[in-house]
């Protein structure tokens, strides 16, 4: 790993506008700059700088402020670049969000400094694309924002050239589902029935009502601290980043964790996100999965990410599926949000109207399918080590692994099933995909099938579910898995039993975490891929009270794969 220092925040000596002193500016901006020597208006940095779309020669740095004052990105040894702030109207707040901020249940203090009855100001986006960089090189950078006392310092690293035989480490998370309500809210935490003589995939009834010992905010914060310690090259997120894709507070909370008051992980680690069902879900004026809600949720998604293009026939297909090449690794992200609305067996969300909402189908013969075929074939022909991420785990045992249908969970049908994504398995096998990174069931689970390794990595910061429909697990859809998947199945619920010393948990059980993926050259052509689920373990005293400290651990399930090229 090339990164040596974590990003830090320091206080700038002066907030005077420095126009005229800038060297090598990429652009000029005449709508925002106060005259030289003039003091810029007070400016709050709403999202710290974060990295997007790295290649071997370029990277984008994005940040948000609450005024239209241009900022300056300084890249050591490269030059300075002035931003052109752009008002982003899609990032506004509904009345219910304003009420929440000023209400009695804002335990996490989000936007606590906003005047009573007011909404936070609409933000301005700053995007600077830095080009002409050297491959696999780490650069220190600063963002100076006049009017703000926050001077942001971090570093970025360009990708190795495509096909370069470099070692890559990346992390995969899913289902953090951030929202301010996650503070002081602890999720259900059922334990395997194994210890009471039951099936390991069932749940001990004595733990049906048991809650996890730390709340979701604390757990996810600890998880990000561990993730930062691992210094990955990039951070893949397989969907359900936010609780409600059209609720601005939930996005604000996401950035508090990723590039804000709680961490600046995304300042030095590019995010490659996939849409989950929650990124299509709910808007304060638009219902849950109605076309206006889906569209407005996408407008927020589209405001934050800068990703490689797919050149889809609808501009709203951009950033929903895309390909990233990073040295020897190709990551293909698919959009599993919605399938064929005329056939529940081919649809992952029976509530979304894909045509009205302009969400692409994923089924055989669809535009997205054809795109995936050509990208997979090309990546394979180039000898890349291929990973695919999307939200809906196709071969899981959780609630969303029931067959697709509208009969309801008591009748063993789920209207947001991952099973329809099984159609991609033939492509993954044919084109030599090493691993599929998914979520949605909100558990940690693994199967191997025909040489493809499938992970549900949905334990980042929200649910810590078990198989079946928690908590009762009357039926666990294990028999829905192909035979080989049943034989290779592993889950944190069933295979990492809790070990207690009285009231004190010593080891085992389900905890917040991420999957770490290492790709290393082996021999003259091949690669070794090592996949390790890691988690933060909340330390307890002998009375069973959490101490506030977390141990950084890994599950006893390390998957090593030899990829022959
Ligand atoms: Fe989720
Ligand atoms: Fe989901």
Coordinates of C-alpha atoms and ligand atoms in Angstrom, one line a residue:
X1 CA 0.0 0.0 0.0
X2 CA 1.3 3.4 -0.9
X3 CA -0.7 5.5 1.4
X4 CA 1.2 6.6 4.4
X5 CA -0.8 9.2 6.2
X6 CA -4.5 9.6 6.9
X7 CA -6.1 12.8 5.7
X8 CA -6.5 15.5 8.3
X9 CA -8.3 18.7 8.9
X10 CA -6.5 21.8 9.9
X11 CA -7.6 25.3 10.5
X12 CA -6.6 27.7 7.8
X13 CA -4.8 30.8 8.9
X14 CA -6.9 33.1 6.8
X15 CA -10.1 33.0 4.9
X16 CA -9.2 35.9 2.7
X17 CA -9.9 35.4 -1.0
X18 CA -6.7 34.6 -2.8
X19 CA -7.8 35.2 -6.4
X20 CA -4.9 36.3 -8.6
X21 CA -2.5 34.1 -6.6
X22 CA -3.7 30.9 -8.2
X23 CA -1.4 29.1 -10.5
X24 CA -2.4 26.8 -13.3
X25 CA -6.1 27.1 -12.7
X26 CA -8.2 24.8 -14.7
X27 CA -10.9 27.3 -15.1
X28 CA -11.9 30.7 -14.2
X29 CA -15.1 31.6 -12.4
X30 CA -16.6 35.0 -12.6
X31 CA -19.9 34.5 -10.8
X32 CA -18.4 33.6 -7.5
X33 CA -15.1 35.3 -6.7
X34 CA -15.0 38.3 -4.5
X35 CA -12.5 40.9 -5.7
X36 CA -8.9 40.3 -4.5
X37 CA -8.4 41.2 -0.9
X38 CA -12.1 41.1 -0.2
X39 CA -13.3 38.8 2.5
X40 CA -15.4 35.9 1.1
X41 CA -18.8 35.3 2.7
X42 CA -18.9 32.8 5.5
X43 CA -19.0 29.4 3.9
X44 CA -19.7 26.0 5.3
X45 CA -18.2 22.9 3.8
X46 CA -21.2 20.6 3.6
X47 CA -19.3 17.5 2.3
X48 CA -15.5 17.2 2.5
X49 CA -13.6 16.5 -0.6
X50 CA -14.1 13.0 -1.9
X51 CA -12.6 11.1 -4.8
X52 CA -14.4 9.8 -7.9
X53 CA -13.6 8.1 -11.1
X54 CA -9.9 7.4 -10.8
X55 CA -8.0 6.2 -13.9
X56 CA -4.3 5.7 -14.4
X57 CA -4.0 9.3 -15.5
X58 CA -6.9 11.2 -13.9
X59 CA -9.1 11.6 -10.8
X60 CA -12.0 13.8 -9.7
X61 CA -12.2 15.7 -6.5
X62 CA -15.7 16.7 -5.4
X63 CA -16.9 18.8 -2.5
X64 CA -20.0 20.7 -1.5
X65 CA -20.4 24.1 0.2
X66 CA -23.3 26.3 1.1
X67 CA -22.2 29.4 -0.9
X68 CA -21.3 29.9 -4.5
X69 CA -17.7 30.9 -3.6
X70 CA -15.2 29.1 -5.8
X71 CA -12.6 26.9 -4.0
X72 CA -9.1 25.9 -4.9
X73 CA -7.7 22.4 -5.3
X74 CA -4.0 22.3 -4.9
X75 CA -2.3 19.0 -5.9
X76 CA 1.3 18.9 -4.8
X77 CA 3.7 18.8 -7.8
X78 CA 0.8 19.2 -10.2
X79 CA -0.8 22.6 -9.8
X80 CA -3.8 24.5 -8.6
X81 CA -7.3 24.4 -9.9
X82 CA -10.3 26.7 -9.2
X83 CA -13.7 25.1 -8.9
X84 CA -16.9 26.3 -10.5
X85 CA -19.5 26.0 -7.9
X86 CA -22.9 24.8 -9.2
X87 CA -26.2 25.0 -7.2
X88 CA -27.7 21.6 -6.9
X89 CA -31.4 21.9 -6.5
X90 CA -32.0 18.2 -6.4
X91 CA -30.4 18.2 -2.9
X92 CA -33.3 20.0 -1.2
X93 CA -35.3 19.2 1.9
X94 CA -39.0 18.3 2.4
X95 CA -41.1 19.8 5.2
X96 CA -40.9 16.6 7.2
X97 CA -37.1 16.8 7.1
X98 CA -37.1 20.3 8.5
X99 CA -39.4 19.2 11.3
X100 CA -37.0 16.4 12.1
X101 CA -34.0 18.6 12.3
X102 CA -35.7 20.9 14.8
X103 CA -37.6 18.1 16.6
X104 CA -37.0 16.3 19.8
X105 CA -35.8 13.1 18.2
X106 CA -32.7 14.5 16.4
X107 CA -30.5 12.6 18.8
X108 CA -27.5 12.8 16.4
X109 CA -27.7 16.5 16.2
X110 CA -27.8 16.7 12.4
X111 CA -27.9 20.3 11.2
X112 CA -28.2 21.4 14.8
X113 CA -26.8 24.8 13.8
X114 CA -29.6 25.6 11.4
X115 CA -31.9 28.4 12.7
X116 CA -35.2 27.3 14.1
X117 CA -37.8 26.5 11.6
X118 CA -35.3 26.9 8.7
X119 CA -34.2 24.3 6.2
X120 CA -30.4 23.9 5.5
X121 CA -29.4 25.9 2.5
X122 CA -29.2 24.3 -0.9
X123 CA -25.6 23.2 -1.5
X124 CA -23.2 24.1 -4.2
X125 CA -21.2 21.3 -5.9
X126 CA -17.5 21.7 -6.7
X127 CA -16.0 19.2 -9.2
X128 CA -12.4 19.3 -10.3
X129 CA -11.1 16.7 -12.7
X130 CA -7.3 16.5 -12.5
X131 CA -5.7 15.0 -15.6
X132 CA -2.2 14.2 -16.9
X133 CA -1.2 12.3 -13.8
X134 CA 1.2 9.4 -13.5
X135 CA -0.1 5.8 -13.0
X136 CA -0.1 4.2 -9.6
X137 CA 1.2 7.4 -7.9
X138 CA 0.1 9.0 -4.7
X139 CA -0.4 12.8 -4.6
X140 CA -1.0 15.0 -1.6
X141 CA -3.8 17.5 -2.1
X142 CA -5.5 20.4 -0.3
X143 CA -8.8 22.1 -0.9
X144 CA -8.9 25.7 0.2
X145 CA -12.4 27.2 0.5
X146 CA -12.5 30.9 1.0
X147 CA -15.0 31.9 3.7
X148 CA -14.4 28.7 5.5
X149 CA -12.0 27.9 8.3
X150 CA -11.8 24.3 7.1
X151 CA -8.7 23.5 5.1
X152 CA -8.9 20.0 3.8
X153 CA -5.8 17.9 3.3
X154 CA -5.7 14.4 2.0
X155 CA -4.1 12.3 -0.7
X156 CA -5.2 10.3 -3.7
X157 CA -3.6 7.5 -5.7
X158 CA -4.1 7.0 -9.4
X159 CA -4.9 3.5 -10.7
X160 CA -2.2 1.3 -12.1
X161 CA -2.4 1.1 -15.9
X162 CA -5.0 -1.4 -17.2
X163 CA -3.6 -4.9 -17.1
X164 CA -0.6 -3.9 -15.0
X165 CA 0.4 -6.7 -12.8
X166 CA 0.0 -4.8 -9.6
X167 CA -1.4 -5.8 -6.2
X168 CA -4.8 -4.3 -5.5
X169 CA -6.7 -4.2 -2.2
X170 CA -10.3 -3.1 -2.1
X171 CA -13.2 -3.3 0.3
X172 CA -16.8 -4.2 -0.3
X173 CA -19.7 -3.0 1.9
X174 CA -23.4 -2.9 1.6
X175 CA -26.6 -1.8 3.3
X176 CA -25.3 0.8 5.7
X177 CA -28.7 2.6 5.0
X178 CA -27.7 5.7 6.8
X179 CA -30.4 8.0 8.3
X180 CA -30.2 10.3 11.3
X181 CA -32.6 7.9 13.1
X182 CA -29.8 5.3 13.3
X183 CA -28.5 7.1 16.3
X184 CA -29.9 5.5 19.5
X185 CA -31.5 2.8 17.4
X186 CA -30.2 -0.8 17.9
X187 CA -31.1 -3.5 15.5
X188 CA -32.4 -7.0 16.2
X189 CA -29.6 -9.5 16.9
X190 CA -30.7 -13.1 16.7
X191 CA -28.3 -15.9 17.5
X192 CA -28.1 -19.3 15.8
X193 CA -30.2 -22.1 17.3
X194 CA -27.1 -24.3 17.1
X195 CA -26.2 -23.8 20.7
X196 CA -29.7 -25.0 21.9
X197 CA -29.5 -28.1 19.7
X198 CA -31.3 -26.6 16.7
X199 CA -30.4 -26.1 13.1
X200 CA -27.5 -23.7 12.7
X201 CA -29.5 -21.5 10.3
X202 CA -32.5 -21.2 12.6
X203 CA -32.6 -18.7 15.4
X204 CA -32.7 -19.3 19.1
X205 CA -36.2 -18.0 20.2
X206 CA -34.6 -16.6 23.4
X207 CA -32.9 -14.0 21.1
X208 CA -35.9 -13.0 19.0
X209 CA -36.1 -9.7 20.9
X210 CA -32.5 -9.3 21.7
X211 CA -30.9 -6.0 20.4
X212 CA -27.4 -5.4 19.2
X213 CA -25.3 -3.8 22.0
X214 CA -24.4 -0.7 20.1
X215 CA -26.6 1.5 17.9
X216 CA -26.2 1.6 14.1
X217 CA -24.4 4.9 14.0
X218 CA -21.8 3.7 16.5
X219 CA -21.4 0.4 14.7
X220 CA -21.0 1.9 11.3
X221 CA -18.5 4.5 12.6
X222 CA -16.4 1.8 14.1
X223 CA -16.6 -0.1 10.9
X224 CA -15.3 2.8 8.9
X225 CA -12.4 3.3 11.3
X226 CA -11.4 -0.3 10.7
X227 CA -11.9 0.1 6.9
X228 CA -9.6 3.2 6.9
X229 CA -6.9 1.2 8.8
X230 CA -6.9 -1.3 6.0
X231 CA -5.9 1.5 3.5
X232 CA -7.7 0.0 0.5
X233 CA -7.3 1.3 -3.1
X234 CA -11.0 1.7 -3.5
X235 CA -14.3 1.2 -1.7
X236 CA -17.2 -0.7 -3.4
X237 CA -20.7 -0.3 -2.0
X238 CA -23.2 -2.9 -3.3
X239 CA -26.3 -0.7 -2.7
X240 CA -28.6 0.6 0.1
X241 CA -26.2 3.3 1.0
X242 CA -29.0 5.4 2.4
X243 CA -32.3 4.5 4.1
X244 CA -34.3 6.7 1.7
X245 CA -32.8 7.7 -1.6
X246 CA -35.0 10.7 -1.9
X247 CA -34.5 12.0 1.6
X248 CA -31.7 14.6 1.9
X249 CA -31.1 14.0 5.5
X250 CA -30.2 10.4 4.8
X251 CA -27.6 11.5 2.2
X252 CA -26.3 14.1 4.6
X253 CA -25.9 11.3 7.2
X254 CA -24.1 9.2 4.6
X255 CA -21.5 11.9 4.1
X256 CA -21.2 12.6 7.8
X257 CA -19.7 9.1 7.9
X258 CA -17.8 9.1 4.7
X259 CA -16.5 12.7 4.2
X260 CA -17.6 14.8 7.1
X261 CA -17.5 15.2 10.8
X262 CA -17.1 11.5 11.6
X263 CA -14.5 10.4 9.0
X264 CA -12.8 11.5 5.8
X265 CA -12.4 8.0 4.4
X266 CA -13.8 9.0 1.0
X267 CA -11.2 11.9 0.8
X268 CA -8.5 9.3 0.1
X269 CA -10.5 6.3 -1.1
X270 CA -12.7 6.4 -4.2
X271 CA -16.2 5.0 -3.8
X272 CA -17.7 2.8 -6.6
X273 CA -21.4 2.6 -5.6
X274 CA -24.2 0.3 -6.9
X275 CA -27.9 1.2 -6.6
X276 CA -29.9 -0.7 -4.0
X277 CA -33.7 -0.7 -3.8
X278 CA -33.3 2.1 -1.2
X279 CA -31.7 4.4 -3.7
X280 CA -35.0 4.3 -5.6
X281 CA -37.1 4.6 -2.6
X282 CA -39.2 7.5 -1.1
X283 CA -39.3 11.2 -1.5
X284 CA -41.0 13.6 0.9
X285 CA -43.4 14.8 -1.8
X286 CA -43.5 11.7 -3.9
X287 CA -44.5 8.4 -2.1
X288 CA -42.3 5.3 -1.8
X289 CA -41.6 3.6 -5.2
X290 CA -43.8 5.8 -7.3
X291 CA -42.2 7.2 -10.5
X292 CA -41.7 10.7 -9.1
X293 CA -40.0 9.2 -6.0
X294 CA -37.8 7.0 -8.0
X295 CA -36.8 9.8 -10.3
X296 CA -36.2 12.3 -7.5
X297 CA -34.1 9.7 -5.7
X298 CA -32.1 9.2 -8.8
X299 CA -31.6 13.0 -9.1
X300 CA -29.8 12.9 -5.7
X301 CA -27.8 9.8 -6.7
X302 CA -26.8 11.6 -10.0
X303 CA -25.7 14.7 -8.0
X304 CA -23.1 12.9 -6.0
X305 CA -21.4 10.4 -8.3
X306 CA -19.1 10.8 -11.2
X307 CA -18.6 7.4 -12.8
X308 CA -17.5 5.9 -16.1
X309 CA -20.2 6.2 -18.8
X310 CA -22.2 3.3 -20.2
X311 CA -23.7 5.3 -23.2
X312 CA -27.2 4.0 -22.5
X313 CA -30.1 5.1 -24.7
X314 CA -31.6 7.0 -21.7
X315 CA -29.4 9.5 -19.9
X316 CA -31.0 8.3 -16.7
X317 CA -29.3 4.9 -17.2
X318 CA -25.9 6.6 -16.7
X319 CA -24.3 5.8 -13.3
X320 CA -26.6 2.9 -12.8
X321 CA -24.3 0.4 -14.5
X322 CA -20.7 0.9 -15.4
X323 CA -17.3 -0.6 -15.7
X324 CA -14.1 0.3 -13.9
X325 CA -10.7 -1.0 -14.8
X326 CA -8.1 -0.6 -12.1
X327 CA -4.8 -2.3 -12.9
X328 CA -5.5 -6.0 -13.3
X329 CA -8.9 -5.7 -11.8
X330 CA -12.2 -5.0 -13.6
X331 CA -15.2 -4.2 -11.5
X332 CA -18.5 -4.3 -13.3
X333 CA -21.4 -2.7 -11.5
X334 CA -24.9 -3.7 -12.5
X335 CA -28.3 -2.1 -11.6
X336 CA -30.5 -4.8 -10.2
X337 CA -33.2 -2.3 -9.1
X338 CA -35.9 -3.4 -11.4
X339 CA -36.5 -6.1 -14.0
X340 CA -39.4 -7.1 -16.3
X341 CA -42.6 -5.6 -14.9
X342 CA -44.8 -8.0 -16.8
X343 CA -43.3 -11.1 -15.1
X344 CA -42.7 -11.3 -11.3
X345 CA -40.2 -14.1 -11.8
X346 CA -38.0 -11.7 -13.8
X347 CA -38.4 -8.7 -11.5
X348 CA -36.6 -7.7 -8.3
X349 CA -39.0 -5.0 -7.3
X350 CA -42.7 -5.5 -8.0
X351 CA -43.4 -1.9 -6.9
X352 CA -41.2 0.0 -9.4
X353 CA -42.5 0.8 -12.9
X354 CA -39.3 0.7 -14.9
X355 CA -40.7 2.5 -18.0
X356 CA -42.3 5.4 -16.1
X357 CA -39.4 5.7 -13.7
X358 CA -36.7 5.3 -16.4
X359 CA -35.0 2.4 -14.6
X360 CA -33.3 -0.1 -16.9
X361 CA -34.4 -3.7 -17.1
X362 CA -31.6 -6.3 -16.4
X363 CA -33.1 -9.3 -18.1
X364 CA -31.7 -11.3 -21.0
X365 CA -31.8 -9.3 -24.2
X366 CA -32.2 -6.0 -22.4
X367 CA -29.9 -3.1 -23.1
X368 CA -28.1 -3.6 -19.7
X369 CA -27.7 -7.3 -20.3
X370 CA -26.2 -6.7 -23.8
X371 CA -23.8 -4.1 -22.3
X372 CA -22.8 -6.6 -19.6
X373 CA -22.1 -9.3 -22.1
X374 CA -19.8 -7.1 -24.2
X375 CA -18.0 -5.7 -21.2
X376 CA -17.5 -9.1 -19.6
X377 CA -16.2 -10.5 -22.9
X378 CA -13.8 -7.6 -23.3
X379 CA -12.5 -7.8 -19.8
X380 CA -11.9 -11.6 -20.1
X381 CA -10.1 -11.1 -23.4
X382 CA -7.8 -8.6 -21.8
X383 CA -7.0 -11.1 -19.0
X384 CA -8.5 -9.0 -16.2
X385 CA -9.5 -10.4 -12.8
X386 CA -13.2 -9.7 -12.9
X387 CA -15.6 -8.8 -10.1
X388 CA -19.2 -7.9 -10.4
X389 CA -21.3 -6.0 -7.9
X390 CA -25.0 -5.3 -7.7
X391 CA -27.5 -5.2 -4.9
X392 CA -29.7 -8.2 -4.9
X393 CA -27.9 -11.4 -3.7
X394 CA -29.0 -14.1 -6.1
X395 CA -28.1 -17.1 -4.0
X396 CA -28.8 -16.2 -0.4
X397 CA -30.9 -17.5 2.4
X398 CA -32.4 -14.3 3.8
X399 CA -35.8 -12.8 3.5
X400 CA -35.1 -11.4 0.0
X401 CA -34.0 -14.9 -1.1
X402 CA -37.5 -16.2 -1.1
X403 CA -39.0 -16.7 -4.6
X404 CA -40.2 -13.6 -6.3
X405 CA -43.9 -12.9 -6.0
X406 CA -46.6 -10.9 -4.4
X407 CA -48.2 -13.6 -2.1
X408 CA -46.3 -12.2 0.9
X409 CA -43.6 -13.4 3.2
X410 CA -46.0 -15.6 5.2
X411 CA -46.6 -17.5 2.0
X412 CA -42.9 -17.6 1.2
X413 CA -42.8 -15.1 -1.6
X414 CA -40.9 -11.8 -1.5
X415 CA -41.7 -8.8 -3.7
X416 CA -38.1 -7.7 -3.7
X417 CA -36.4 -11.0 -4.4
X418 CA -32.8 -11.5 -5.5
X419 CA -33.6 -14.7 -7.2
X420 CA -34.3 -13.1 -10.6
X421 CA -30.6 -12.0 -10.8
X422 CA -29.7 -15.7 -11.1
X423 CA -30.0 -15.3 -14.9
X424 CA -26.6 -13.7 -14.8
X425 CA -24.9 -16.8 -13.4
X426 CA -24.4 -18.3 -16.9
X427 CA -22.5 -15.1 -18.0
X428 CA -20.4 -15.0 -14.8
X429 CA -19.4 -18.6 -15.4
X430 CA -18.8 -18.2 -19.1
X431 CA -16.6 -15.1 -18.7
X432 CA -14.6 -16.2 -15.7
X433 CA -16.0 -13.8 -13.1
X434 CA -14.1 -14.4 -9.8
X435 CA -16.6 -13.0 -7.3
X436 CA -20.0 -11.4 -7.1
X437 CA -20.4 -8.8 -4.4
X438 CA -24.0 -8.2 -3.3
X439 CA -26.2 -7.4 -0.3
X440 CA -29.9 -6.8 0.3
X441 CA -30.4 -9.7 2.8
X442 CA -28.3 -7.7 5.3
X443 CA -26.4 -10.6 6.6
X444 CA -22.9 -12.0 5.9
X445 CA -23.1 -15.0 3.7
X446 CA -21.1 -16.9 1.0
X447 CA -21.7 -19.6 -1.6
X448 CA -19.6 -21.0 -4.4
X449 CA -21.2 -22.1 -7.6
X450 CA -19.4 -23.3 -10.8
X451 CA -16.3 -21.5 -9.9
X452 CA -18.0 -18.2 -9.1
X453 CA -17.8 -16.9 -5.5
X454 CA -20.9 -15.1 -4.3
X455 CA -20.9 -12.9 -1.2
X456 CA -23.7 -11.0 0.6
X457 CA -21.7 -8.3 2.3
X458 CA -24.7 -6.5 3.7
X459 CA -23.5 -6.1 7.3
X460 CA -22.0 -2.6 7.0
X461 CA -24.1 -0.6 9.4
X462 CA -27.8 -1.4 9.4
X463 CA -29.4 -4.9 9.8
X464 CA -27.5 -7.8 11.3
X465 CA -30.0 -10.3 10.1
X466 CA -30.0 -14.1 10.0
X467 CA -31.3 -16.5 7.4
X468 CA -35.1 -16.5 6.8
X469 CA -37.5 -13.8 7.9
X470 CA -36.2 -12.5 11.2
X471 CA -36.9 -13.1 13.9
X472 CA -39.0 -16.2 13.7
X473 CA -37.2 -18.0 10.8
X474 CA -40.1 -20.5 10.5
X475 CA -38.7 -21.1 7.0
X476 CA -35.2 -20.6 5.8
X477 CA -35.0 -20.7 2.0
X478 CA -31.9 -22.9 2.0
X479 CA -33.6 -25.4 -0.2
X480 CA -33.9 -22.7 -2.9
X481 CA -30.1 -22.9 -3.4
X482 CA -28.5 -25.1 -6.1
X483 CA -26.9 -28.2 -4.6
X484 CA -23.3 -26.9 -4.9
X485 CA -24.3 -23.7 -3.2
X486 CA -25.9 -25.6 -0.3
X487 CA -22.7 -27.6 0.0
X488 CA -20.4 -24.5 0.0
X489 CA -22.7 -22.2 2.0
X490 CA -21.2 -20.2 4.9
X491 CA -22.8 -17.6 7.0
X492 CA -21.8 -15.5 10.0
X493 CA -25.1 -16.5 11.6
X494 CA -24.6 -20.3 11.3
X495 CA -20.8 -20.7 11.2
X496 CA -19.5 -18.2 13.7
X497 CA -21.2 -19.2 16.9
X498 CA -21.3 -16.8 19.9
X499 CA -19.0 -17.7 22.8
X500 CA -20.1 -16.2 26.1
X501 CA -18.4 -16.0 29.5
X502 CA -21.5 -15.3 31.6
X503 CA -22.8 -11.9 30.4
X504 CA -19.7 -11.1 28.4
X505 CA -19.4 -12.0 24.7
X506 CA -15.9 -13.2 24.1
X507 CA -16.0 -14.1 20.4
X508 CA -18.2 -15.0 17.5
X509 CA -21.6 -13.8 16.4
X510 CA -22.8 -11.3 13.9
X511 CA -21.1 -7.8 13.9
X512 CA -20.7 -4.8 11.5
X513 CA -18.0 -5.2 9.0
X514 CA -16.8 -5.4 5.3
X515 CA -15.3 -7.9 2.9
X516 CA -11.7 -7.2 2.0
X517 CA -10.5 -8.4 -1.4
X518 CA -6.8 -8.7 -2.2
X519 CA -5.6 -9.4 -5.8
X520 CA -1.9 -10.3 -6.0
X521 CA 0.1 -11.4 -9.0
X522 CA 1.1 -15.1 -8.8
X523 CA 3.7 -16.6 -11.1
X524 CA 4.2 -15.0 -14.5
X525 CA 0.6 -14.7 -15.6
X526 CA -1.8 -15.7 -12.8
X527 CA -3.3 -14.0 -9.8
X528 CA -4.2 -15.0 -6.3
X529 CA -7.4 -13.5 -4.9
X530 CA -7.9 -13.5 -1.1
X531 CA -11.3 -12.6 0.3
X532 CA -11.5 -11.9 4.0
X533 CA -14.6 -10.8 5.9
X534 CA -13.6 -8.4 8.6
X535 CA -15.7 -7.0 11.5
X536 CA -15.6 -4.7 14.5
X537 CA -16.2 -6.6 17.7
X538 CA -17.7 -4.5 20.6
X539 CA -15.7 -5.2 23.7
X540 CA -17.7 -5.9 26.8
X541 CA -16.9 -5.9 30.5
X542 CA -17.8 -8.9 32.7
X543 CA -21.3 -7.4 33.4
X544 CA -21.9 -7.4 29.6
X545 CA -21.7 -3.6 29.2
X546 CA -20.0 -2.4 26.1
X547 CA -16.8 -0.5 26.9
X548 CA -16.9 1.7 23.7
X549 CA -13.8 0.0 22.4
X550 CA -13.9 -2.2 19.3
X551 CA -11.5 -5.0 18.4
X552 CA -10.7 -5.4 14.8
X553 CA -11.2 -9.1 13.8
X554 CA -11.8 -11.3 10.9
X555 CA -14.2 -14.2 10.5
X556 CA -12.7 -17.7 10.1
X557 CA -13.7 -17.8 6.5
X558 CA -10.9 -16.7 4.2
X559 CA -11.5 -17.6 0.6
X560 CA -8.4 -18.0 -1.6
X561 CA -8.8 -18.4 -5.4
X562 CA -6.1 -19.0 -8.0
X563 CA -7.1 -17.1 -11.1
X564 CA -5.4 -18.5 -14.1
X565 CA -4.7 -16.2 -17.0
Ligands
LIG1 FE1 -30.8 -3.1 2.8
LIG2 FE1 -32.0 -3.8 -0.2

